[in-house]
Every structure is written in C-alpha cells, then in structure tokens.
Short mmCIF file of N, CA, C and O in Angstrom, two decimals:
data_model
loop_
_atom_site.label_atom_id
_atom_site.label_comp_id
_atom_site.label_asym_id
_atom_site.label_seq_id
_atom_site.Cartn_x
_atom_site.Cartn_y
_atom_site.Cartn_z
N GLN A 1 158.89 114.74 96.14
CA GLN A 1 157.55 114.64 95.61
C GLN A 1 156.72 115.84 96.06
O GLN A 1 156.75 116.20 97.24
N VAL A 2 155.99 116.41 95.12
CA VAL A 2 155.15 117.56 95.42
C VAL A 2 153.71 117.09 95.58
O VAL A 2 153.22 116.30 94.78
N GLN A 3 153.05 117.57 96.60
CA GLN A 3 151.64 117.25 96.82
C GLN A 3 150.83 118.53 96.93
O GLN A 3 151.27 119.50 97.54
N LEU A 4 149.64 118.50 96.33
CA LEU A 4 148.68 119.58 96.46
C LEU A 4 147.46 119.01 97.16
O LEU A 4 146.91 118.00 96.72
N VAL A 5 147.04 119.68 98.23
CA VAL A 5 145.90 119.18 98.99
C VAL A 5 144.86 120.28 99.10
O VAL A 5 145.12 121.35 99.67
N GLU A 6 143.67 120.01 98.54
CA GLU A 6 142.56 120.97 98.59
C GLU A 6 141.73 120.74 99.85
O GLU A 6 141.65 119.62 100.36
N SER A 7 141.07 121.81 100.27
CA SER A 7 140.11 121.73 101.37
C SER A 7 139.09 122.83 101.22
O SER A 7 139.29 123.78 100.45
N GLY A 8 137.99 122.70 101.95
CA GLY A 8 136.99 123.76 101.97
C GLY A 8 135.72 123.49 101.20
O GLY A 8 134.79 124.29 101.24
N GLY A 9 135.66 122.36 100.50
CA GLY A 9 134.45 122.05 99.77
C GLY A 9 133.31 121.64 100.70
O GLY A 9 133.51 121.46 101.90
N GLY A 10 132.12 121.52 100.12
CA GLY A 10 130.98 121.11 100.92
C GLY A 10 129.68 121.46 100.24
O GLY A 10 129.64 121.81 99.06
N LEU A 11 128.61 121.38 101.01
CA LEU A 11 127.27 121.69 100.54
C LEU A 11 126.89 123.10 100.95
O LEU A 11 127.04 123.47 102.12
N VAL A 12 126.41 123.88 100.00
CA VAL A 12 126.00 125.25 100.29
C VAL A 12 124.74 125.56 99.50
O VAL A 12 124.53 125.02 98.41
N GLN A 13 123.92 126.43 100.05
CA GLN A 13 122.69 126.82 99.36
C GLN A 13 122.99 127.84 98.27
O GLN A 13 123.98 128.57 98.34
N PRO A 14 122.14 127.90 97.26
CA PRO A 14 122.31 128.94 96.23
C PRO A 14 122.39 130.33 96.85
O PRO A 14 121.62 130.64 97.79
N GLY A 15 123.31 131.14 96.35
CA GLY A 15 123.55 132.46 96.91
C GLY A 15 124.57 132.48 98.02
O GLY A 15 124.99 133.56 98.45
N GLY A 16 124.97 131.32 98.49
CA GLY A 16 125.93 131.23 99.57
C GLY A 16 127.37 131.36 99.12
O GLY A 16 127.65 131.60 97.94
N SER A 17 128.29 131.19 100.08
CA SER A 17 129.72 131.36 99.82
C SER A 17 130.51 130.19 100.39
O SER A 17 130.10 129.55 101.35
N LEU A 18 131.64 129.93 99.74
CA LEU A 18 132.61 128.96 100.22
C LEU A 18 133.99 129.48 99.90
O LEU A 18 134.17 130.22 98.92
N ARG A 19 134.96 129.06 100.69
CA ARG A 19 136.35 129.39 100.42
C ARG A 19 137.16 128.11 100.33
O ARG A 19 137.24 127.35 101.29
N LEU A 20 137.74 127.88 99.17
CA LEU A 20 138.60 126.72 98.96
C LEU A 20 140.05 127.10 99.21
O LEU A 20 140.46 128.23 98.93
N SER A 21 140.80 126.15 99.72
CA SER A 21 142.24 126.33 99.93
C SER A 21 142.98 125.17 99.28
O SER A 21 142.46 124.05 99.20
N CYS A 22 144.20 125.43 98.86
CA CYS A 22 145.05 124.38 98.30
C CYS A 22 146.48 124.66 98.73
O CYS A 22 147.05 125.69 98.37
N ALA A 23 147.04 123.75 99.48
CA ALA A 23 148.40 123.92 99.99
C ALA A 23 149.36 122.95 99.29
O ALA A 23 149.06 121.75 99.18
N ALA A 24 150.47 123.49 98.85
CA ALA A 24 151.51 122.67 98.23
C ALA A 24 152.55 122.29 99.29
O ALA A 24 152.96 123.12 100.10
N SER A 25 152.94 121.03 99.26
CA SER A 25 153.96 120.56 100.20
C SER A 25 154.95 119.66 99.49
O SER A 25 154.70 119.21 98.37
N GLY A 26 156.07 119.41 100.15
CA GLY A 26 157.12 118.58 99.55
C GLY A 26 158.38 119.39 99.33
O GLY A 26 158.53 120.48 99.88
N ILE A 27 159.24 118.86 98.50
CA ILE A 27 160.52 119.52 98.23
C ILE A 27 160.49 120.08 96.81
O ILE A 27 160.33 119.34 95.85
N PHE A 28 160.61 121.40 96.69
CA PHE A 28 160.62 122.04 95.39
C PHE A 28 161.31 123.39 95.49
O PHE A 28 161.51 123.91 96.59
N PHE A 29 161.66 123.95 94.34
CA PHE A 29 162.39 125.21 94.29
C PHE A 29 161.44 126.41 94.31
O PHE A 29 161.63 127.34 95.09
N SER A 30 160.42 126.38 93.46
CA SER A 30 159.47 127.49 93.41
C SER A 30 158.20 127.05 92.70
O SER A 30 158.15 126.00 92.06
N ILE A 31 157.18 127.89 92.84
CA ILE A 31 155.90 127.66 92.17
C ILE A 31 155.60 128.85 91.29
O ILE A 31 155.64 129.99 91.76
N ASN A 32 155.32 128.61 90.04
CA ASN A 32 154.92 129.69 89.14
C ASN A 32 153.41 129.88 89.24
O ASN A 32 152.89 130.12 90.31
N ALA A 33 152.70 129.75 88.15
CA ALA A 33 151.26 129.97 88.17
C ALA A 33 150.53 128.89 88.96
O ALA A 33 150.97 127.74 89.01
N MET A 34 149.43 129.30 89.59
CA MET A 34 148.54 128.36 90.26
C MET A 34 147.13 128.60 89.71
O MET A 34 146.83 129.70 89.22
N ALA A 35 146.31 127.58 89.80
CA ALA A 35 144.99 127.71 89.18
C ALA A 35 143.98 126.79 89.85
O ALA A 35 144.35 125.83 90.55
N TRP A 36 142.73 127.11 89.61
CA TRP A 36 141.62 126.24 90.00
C TRP A 36 140.88 125.81 88.73
O TRP A 36 140.59 126.65 87.86
N TYR A 37 140.59 124.54 88.65
CA TYR A 37 139.77 123.97 87.60
C TYR A 37 138.57 123.31 88.28
O TYR A 37 138.56 123.07 89.49
N ARG A 38 137.57 123.00 87.47
CA ARG A 38 136.42 122.25 88.00
C ARG A 38 135.89 121.31 86.94
O ARG A 38 136.04 121.53 85.74
N GLN A 39 135.27 120.26 87.43
CA GLN A 39 134.66 119.29 86.53
C GLN A 39 133.30 118.88 87.09
O GLN A 39 133.22 118.28 88.17
N ALA A 40 132.27 119.24 86.36
CA ALA A 40 130.91 118.86 86.73
C ALA A 40 130.60 117.47 86.19
O ALA A 40 131.22 117.02 85.23
N PRO A 41 129.61 116.80 86.79
CA PRO A 41 129.26 115.45 86.31
C PRO A 41 128.94 115.44 84.83
O PRO A 41 128.13 116.25 84.36
N GLY A 42 129.59 114.56 84.10
CA GLY A 42 129.31 114.42 82.68
C GLY A 42 129.91 115.49 81.79
O GLY A 42 129.65 115.53 80.58
N LYS A 43 130.73 116.36 82.38
CA LYS A 43 131.32 117.45 81.59
C LYS A 43 132.85 117.38 81.66
O LYS A 43 133.44 116.72 82.50
N LYS A 44 133.48 118.11 80.74
CA LYS A 44 134.93 118.17 80.72
C LYS A 44 135.43 119.10 81.83
O LYS A 44 134.71 120.00 82.28
N ARG A 45 136.68 118.87 82.24
CA ARG A 45 137.29 119.76 83.21
C ARG A 45 137.49 121.13 82.56
O ARG A 45 137.94 121.23 81.42
N GLU A 46 137.17 122.20 83.30
CA GLU A 46 137.30 123.54 82.76
C GLU A 46 138.08 124.43 83.72
O GLU A 46 138.06 124.24 84.94
N LEU A 47 138.75 125.41 83.13
CA LEU A 47 139.53 126.36 83.91
C LEU A 47 138.59 127.35 84.58
O LEU A 47 137.71 127.92 83.93
N VAL A 48 138.81 127.59 85.87
CA VAL A 48 137.99 128.54 86.61
C VAL A 48 138.75 129.86 86.79
O VAL A 48 138.23 130.93 86.49
N ALA A 49 139.99 129.77 87.29
CA ALA A 49 140.76 130.99 87.56
C ALA A 49 142.23 130.65 87.65
O ALA A 49 142.59 129.54 88.03
N THR A 50 143.06 131.63 87.30
CA THR A 50 144.51 131.46 87.41
C THR A 50 145.12 132.66 88.12
O THR A 50 144.54 133.77 88.10
N ILE A 51 146.29 132.43 88.70
CA ILE A 51 147.02 133.52 89.34
C ILE A 51 148.51 133.25 89.18
O ILE A 51 148.99 132.14 89.41
N THR A 52 149.23 134.28 88.73
CA THR A 52 150.67 134.14 88.57
C THR A 52 151.38 134.32 89.92
O THR A 52 150.76 134.73 90.90
N SER A 53 152.67 134.06 89.92
CA SER A 53 153.43 134.26 91.15
C SER A 53 153.45 135.72 91.57
O SER A 53 153.59 136.05 92.76
N GLY A 54 153.25 136.61 90.59
CA GLY A 54 153.21 138.04 90.89
C GLY A 54 151.84 138.56 91.25
O GLY A 54 151.69 139.74 91.59
N GLY A 55 150.83 137.69 91.15
CA GLY A 55 149.50 138.09 91.57
C GLY A 55 148.53 138.48 90.46
O GLY A 55 147.39 138.86 90.75
N SER A 56 148.94 138.37 89.22
CA SER A 56 148.01 138.66 88.12
C SER A 56 146.99 137.53 88.01
O SER A 56 147.36 136.36 88.10
N THR A 57 145.74 137.91 87.77
CA THR A 57 144.66 136.92 87.77
C THR A 57 143.87 136.93 86.48
O THR A 57 143.82 137.93 85.76
N ASN A 58 143.24 135.79 86.21
CA ASN A 58 142.31 135.65 85.10
C ASN A 58 141.19 134.73 85.54
O ASN A 58 141.41 133.82 86.35
N TYR A 59 139.99 134.98 84.98
CA TYR A 59 138.82 134.21 85.37
C TYR A 59 138.03 133.75 84.16
O TYR A 59 137.99 134.44 83.13
N ALA A 60 137.37 132.64 84.32
CA ALA A 60 136.39 132.22 83.32
C ALA A 60 135.23 133.21 83.37
O ALA A 60 134.88 133.75 84.44
N ASP A 61 134.61 133.45 82.22
CA ASP A 61 133.50 134.40 82.16
C ASP A 61 132.38 134.01 83.11
O ASP A 61 131.71 134.87 83.69
N SER A 62 132.19 132.72 83.31
CA SER A 62 131.07 132.24 84.12
C SER A 62 131.22 132.57 85.61
O SER A 62 130.24 132.51 86.35
N VAL A 63 132.43 132.92 86.04
CA VAL A 63 132.64 133.19 87.47
C VAL A 63 133.11 134.62 87.75
O VAL A 63 133.27 135.00 88.91
N LYS A 64 133.33 135.39 86.70
CA LYS A 64 133.79 136.77 86.90
C LYS A 64 132.81 137.55 87.76
O LYS A 64 131.60 137.49 87.56
N GLY A 65 133.37 138.27 88.73
CA GLY A 65 132.55 139.07 89.62
C GLY A 65 132.00 138.31 90.81
O GLY A 65 131.46 138.91 91.74
N ARG A 66 132.13 136.98 90.79
CA ARG A 66 131.63 136.17 91.91
C ARG A 66 132.77 135.44 92.63
O ARG A 66 132.71 135.24 93.84
N PHE A 67 133.78 135.01 91.89
CA PHE A 67 134.89 134.26 92.48
C PHE A 67 136.13 135.14 92.51
O PHE A 67 136.35 135.97 91.62
N THR A 68 136.96 134.91 93.53
CA THR A 68 138.23 135.62 93.64
C THR A 68 139.34 134.63 93.98
O THR A 68 139.23 133.89 94.98
N ILE A 69 140.37 134.60 93.15
CA ILE A 69 141.53 133.75 93.42
C ILE A 69 142.62 134.59 94.07
O ILE A 69 142.82 135.76 93.71
N SER A 70 143.31 134.01 95.03
CA SER A 70 144.42 134.69 95.69
C SER A 70 145.44 133.65 96.13
O SER A 70 145.16 132.45 96.08
N ARG A 71 146.60 134.11 96.53
CA ARG A 71 147.63 133.16 96.97
C ARG A 71 148.49 133.78 98.05
O ARG A 71 148.65 135.00 98.12
N ASP A 72 149.06 132.90 98.86
CA ASP A 72 150.02 133.30 99.88
C ASP A 72 151.31 132.56 99.54
O ASP A 72 151.42 131.36 99.80
N ASN A 73 152.26 133.26 98.94
CA ASN A 73 153.48 132.60 98.48
C ASN A 73 154.31 132.06 99.64
O ASN A 73 155.00 131.04 99.49
N ALA A 74 154.24 132.70 100.77
CA ALA A 74 155.01 132.23 101.93
C ALA A 74 154.49 130.88 102.43
O ALA A 74 155.24 130.08 102.99
N LYS A 75 153.20 130.64 102.20
CA LYS A 75 152.58 129.39 102.65
C LYS A 75 152.37 128.41 101.50
O LYS A 75 151.83 127.32 101.71
N ASN A 76 152.79 128.82 100.30
CA ASN A 76 152.59 127.96 99.11
C ASN A 76 151.14 127.51 98.99
O ASN A 76 150.84 126.34 98.72
N THR A 77 150.25 128.46 99.18
CA THR A 77 148.82 128.16 99.22
C THR A 77 148.06 129.09 98.29
O THR A 77 148.37 130.28 98.20
N VAL A 78 147.08 128.51 97.61
CA VAL A 78 146.18 129.28 96.75
C VAL A 78 144.76 129.12 97.28
O VAL A 78 144.41 128.07 97.81
N TYR A 79 143.97 130.18 97.14
CA TYR A 79 142.62 130.20 97.65
C TYR A 79 141.64 130.53 96.52
O TYR A 79 142.00 131.14 95.52
N LEU A 80 140.41 130.12 96.72
CA LEU A 80 139.33 130.50 95.82
C LEU A 80 138.13 130.89 96.66
O LEU A 80 137.50 130.03 97.28
N GLN A 81 137.86 132.18 96.72
CA GLN A 81 136.67 132.67 97.41
C GLN A 81 135.52 132.66 96.43
O GLN A 81 135.59 133.31 95.38
N MET A 82 134.48 131.92 96.76
CA MET A 82 133.34 131.77 95.86
C MET A 82 132.11 132.36 96.52
O MET A 82 131.68 131.89 97.58
N ASN A 83 131.57 133.40 95.91
CA ASN A 83 130.36 134.07 96.41
C ASN A 83 129.23 133.91 95.41
O ASN A 83 129.44 133.58 94.25
N SER A 84 128.03 134.19 95.88
CA SER A 84 126.83 134.13 95.02
C SER A 84 126.79 132.81 94.24
O SER A 84 126.58 132.81 93.02
N LEU A 85 126.99 131.74 94.93
CA LEU A 85 127.08 130.44 94.27
C LEU A 85 125.76 130.04 93.64
O LEU A 85 124.67 130.34 94.17
N LYS A 86 125.87 129.35 92.51
CA LYS A 86 124.72 128.89 91.74
C LYS A 86 124.76 127.37 91.64
O LYS A 86 125.84 126.78 91.72
N PRO A 87 123.62 126.74 91.41
CA PRO A 87 123.63 125.29 91.24
C PRO A 87 124.59 124.82 90.15
O PRO A 87 125.19 123.75 90.28
N GLU A 88 124.75 125.62 89.10
CA GLU A 88 125.66 125.24 88.02
C GLU A 88 127.13 125.32 88.41
O GLU A 88 128.00 124.92 87.64
N ASP A 89 127.43 125.83 89.60
CA ASP A 89 128.81 125.80 90.11
C ASP A 89 129.15 124.46 90.75
O ASP A 89 130.31 124.23 91.12
N THR A 90 128.15 123.59 90.87
CA THR A 90 128.39 122.27 91.45
C THR A 90 129.39 121.49 90.62
O THR A 90 129.21 121.32 89.41
N ALA A 91 130.46 121.04 91.27
CA ALA A 91 131.54 120.34 90.56
C ALA A 91 132.59 119.90 91.57
O ALA A 91 132.58 120.33 92.73
N VAL A 92 133.50 119.06 91.09
CA VAL A 92 134.73 118.80 91.84
C VAL A 92 135.74 119.87 91.42
O VAL A 92 135.98 120.05 90.22
N TYR A 93 136.29 120.55 92.39
CA TYR A 93 137.25 121.62 92.13
C TYR A 93 138.66 121.10 92.37
O TYR A 93 138.95 120.53 93.43
N TYR A 94 139.51 121.32 91.37
CA TYR A 94 140.88 120.83 91.41
C TYR A 94 141.87 122.00 91.44
O TYR A 94 141.71 122.97 90.72
N CYS A 95 142.89 121.83 92.24
CA CYS A 95 143.98 122.79 92.30
C CYS A 95 145.09 122.34 91.34
O CYS A 95 145.35 121.15 91.19
N ASN A 96 145.70 123.32 90.71
CA ASN A 96 146.80 123.05 89.77
C ASN A 96 147.93 124.03 90.06
O ASN A 96 147.68 125.20 90.34
N ALA A 97 149.16 123.55 89.98
CA ALA A 97 150.31 124.43 90.19
C ALA A 97 151.44 124.05 89.25
O ALA A 97 151.70 122.86 89.03
N ASP A 98 152.09 125.05 88.69
CA ASP A 98 153.27 124.84 87.85
C ASP A 98 154.49 124.96 88.75
O ASP A 98 154.85 126.05 89.19
N VAL A 99 155.13 123.82 89.00
CA VAL A 99 156.17 123.74 90.01
C VAL A 99 157.54 123.51 89.37
O VAL A 99 157.68 122.68 88.45
N ILE A 100 158.52 124.25 89.85
CA ILE A 100 159.91 124.02 89.48
C ILE A 100 160.57 123.30 90.65
O ILE A 100 160.67 123.87 91.75
N THR A 101 160.99 122.09 90.43
CA THR A 101 161.46 121.28 91.56
C THR A 101 162.92 121.55 91.93
O THR A 101 163.30 121.47 93.09
N THR A 102 163.76 121.89 90.92
CA THR A 102 165.15 122.25 91.20
C THR A 102 165.50 123.48 90.36
O THR A 102 164.82 123.76 89.37
N PRO A 103 166.54 124.21 90.72
CA PRO A 103 166.88 125.44 89.96
C PRO A 103 167.16 125.18 88.48
O PRO A 103 167.04 126.09 87.67
N ARG A 104 167.53 123.95 88.13
CA ARG A 104 167.86 123.67 86.73
C ARG A 104 166.75 122.94 85.99
O ARG A 104 166.92 122.54 84.84
N SER A 105 165.63 122.73 86.62
CA SER A 105 164.56 121.99 85.97
C SER A 105 163.50 122.92 85.39
O SER A 105 163.41 124.09 85.77
N TYR A 106 162.75 122.40 84.44
CA TYR A 106 161.62 123.14 83.89
C TYR A 106 160.41 122.95 84.79
O TYR A 106 160.31 121.99 85.55
N GLU A 107 159.47 123.84 84.65
CA GLU A 107 158.26 123.70 85.44
C GLU A 107 157.43 122.55 84.89
O GLU A 107 157.46 122.23 83.70
N ARG A 108 156.69 121.91 85.78
CA ARG A 108 155.75 120.89 85.36
C ARG A 108 154.50 121.02 86.21
O ARG A 108 154.56 121.50 87.35
N PRO A 109 153.37 120.62 85.64
CA PRO A 109 152.11 120.79 86.38
C PRO A 109 151.87 119.68 87.40
O PRO A 109 152.15 118.52 87.13
N TYR A 110 151.34 120.08 88.53
CA TYR A 110 150.89 119.14 89.55
C TYR A 110 149.42 119.41 89.84
O TYR A 110 148.94 120.54 89.71
N TRP A 111 148.73 118.35 90.23
CA TRP A 111 147.29 118.43 90.49
C TRP A 111 146.96 117.90 91.87
O TRP A 111 147.58 116.95 92.35
N GLY A 112 145.96 118.53 92.49
CA GLY A 112 145.39 117.96 93.68
C GLY A 112 144.35 116.91 93.32
O GLY A 112 144.03 116.71 92.14
N LYS A 113 143.80 116.26 94.34
CA LYS A 113 142.82 115.20 94.10
C LYS A 113 141.40 115.72 94.00
O LYS A 113 140.49 114.97 93.64
N GLY A 114 141.20 116.99 94.33
CA GLY A 114 139.90 117.60 94.17
C GLY A 114 139.09 117.67 95.45
O GLY A 114 139.26 116.87 96.36
N THR A 115 138.18 118.65 95.47
CA THR A 115 137.24 118.79 96.59
C THR A 115 135.87 119.10 95.99
O THR A 115 135.75 119.90 95.06
N LEU A 116 134.86 118.45 96.51
CA LEU A 116 133.52 118.55 95.94
C LEU A 116 132.78 119.75 96.50
O LEU A 116 132.71 119.95 97.71
N VAL A 117 132.24 120.53 95.58
CA VAL A 117 131.36 121.66 95.93
C VAL A 117 129.97 121.36 95.38
O VAL A 117 129.82 121.13 94.18
N THR A 118 128.98 121.35 96.26
CA THR A 118 127.60 121.10 95.86
C THR A 118 126.76 122.30 96.26
O THR A 118 126.72 122.69 97.43
N VAL A 119 126.11 122.89 95.25
CA VAL A 119 125.24 124.05 95.48
C VAL A 119 123.80 123.60 95.28
O VAL A 119 123.39 123.31 94.14
N SER A 120 123.08 123.52 96.36
CA SER A 120 121.71 122.98 96.28
C SER A 120 120.91 123.45 97.49
O SER A 120 121.46 123.63 98.58
N SER A 121 119.61 123.61 97.26
CA SER A 121 118.72 123.96 98.36
C SER A 121 118.10 122.71 98.97
O SER A 121 117.32 122.79 99.93
#
C-alpha cells in the first residue's frame, strides 16, 4: 500500500511564506510525476503545480512566480515553496503522485489527505 502524507500547512499572513512537504511511503517500484492540487471552500479542486521524475515543472497561472515545486527522488518527497501568499491561496492542498507499484504494472494516481493553508491577517 502506498501512502502520501502532507505536512507544513498552517495560518500565515498575506505576503508570507510556507513550505509544504509530501512524503510517499510503502512498497512500490517508482514514482513518475508528482503534483500539488488545492481546493478552496465551495470550489472545485484545481491543479497548482506538477513536476516530472526528471524535474520538469508546470504551474497554474495564478501561482507562477510565487510558488516553486521541487522533489527529492531519494526521499520520495515533493515540496511546494509558497511565497507572497494571498488570501485567495487559502485552500486544502493535496499531494498527488503517479506510482508504479511493480515493474510490470501501470502507473496509478495516489492522493494524500490534504493540509490546510489559511492566508489571513
């Protein structure tokens, strides 16, 4: 069984910074792309940023220039550095990973349970 566990959420003032982490654990062969999503109250879950196993990244327009996604493949961990936070960044942030559990299996997505980020003065 693969588990993704997020950490690093909390309350921060507008203009502040937070760093989210997501560690994958369990028995698996490899991890392909990893990503961060978020869901604000009353809104649909949206993609924030993605990173491939080789380190290529993509960002939602709303966070470009403020957020940075990175990963440590040796630790099976993905990070999201969030700077210049705005109240509209308030949401539950979810980690996602495309995991290959055995050499002969296809990748399938796994999700963490989420960590709450609140941006407020």
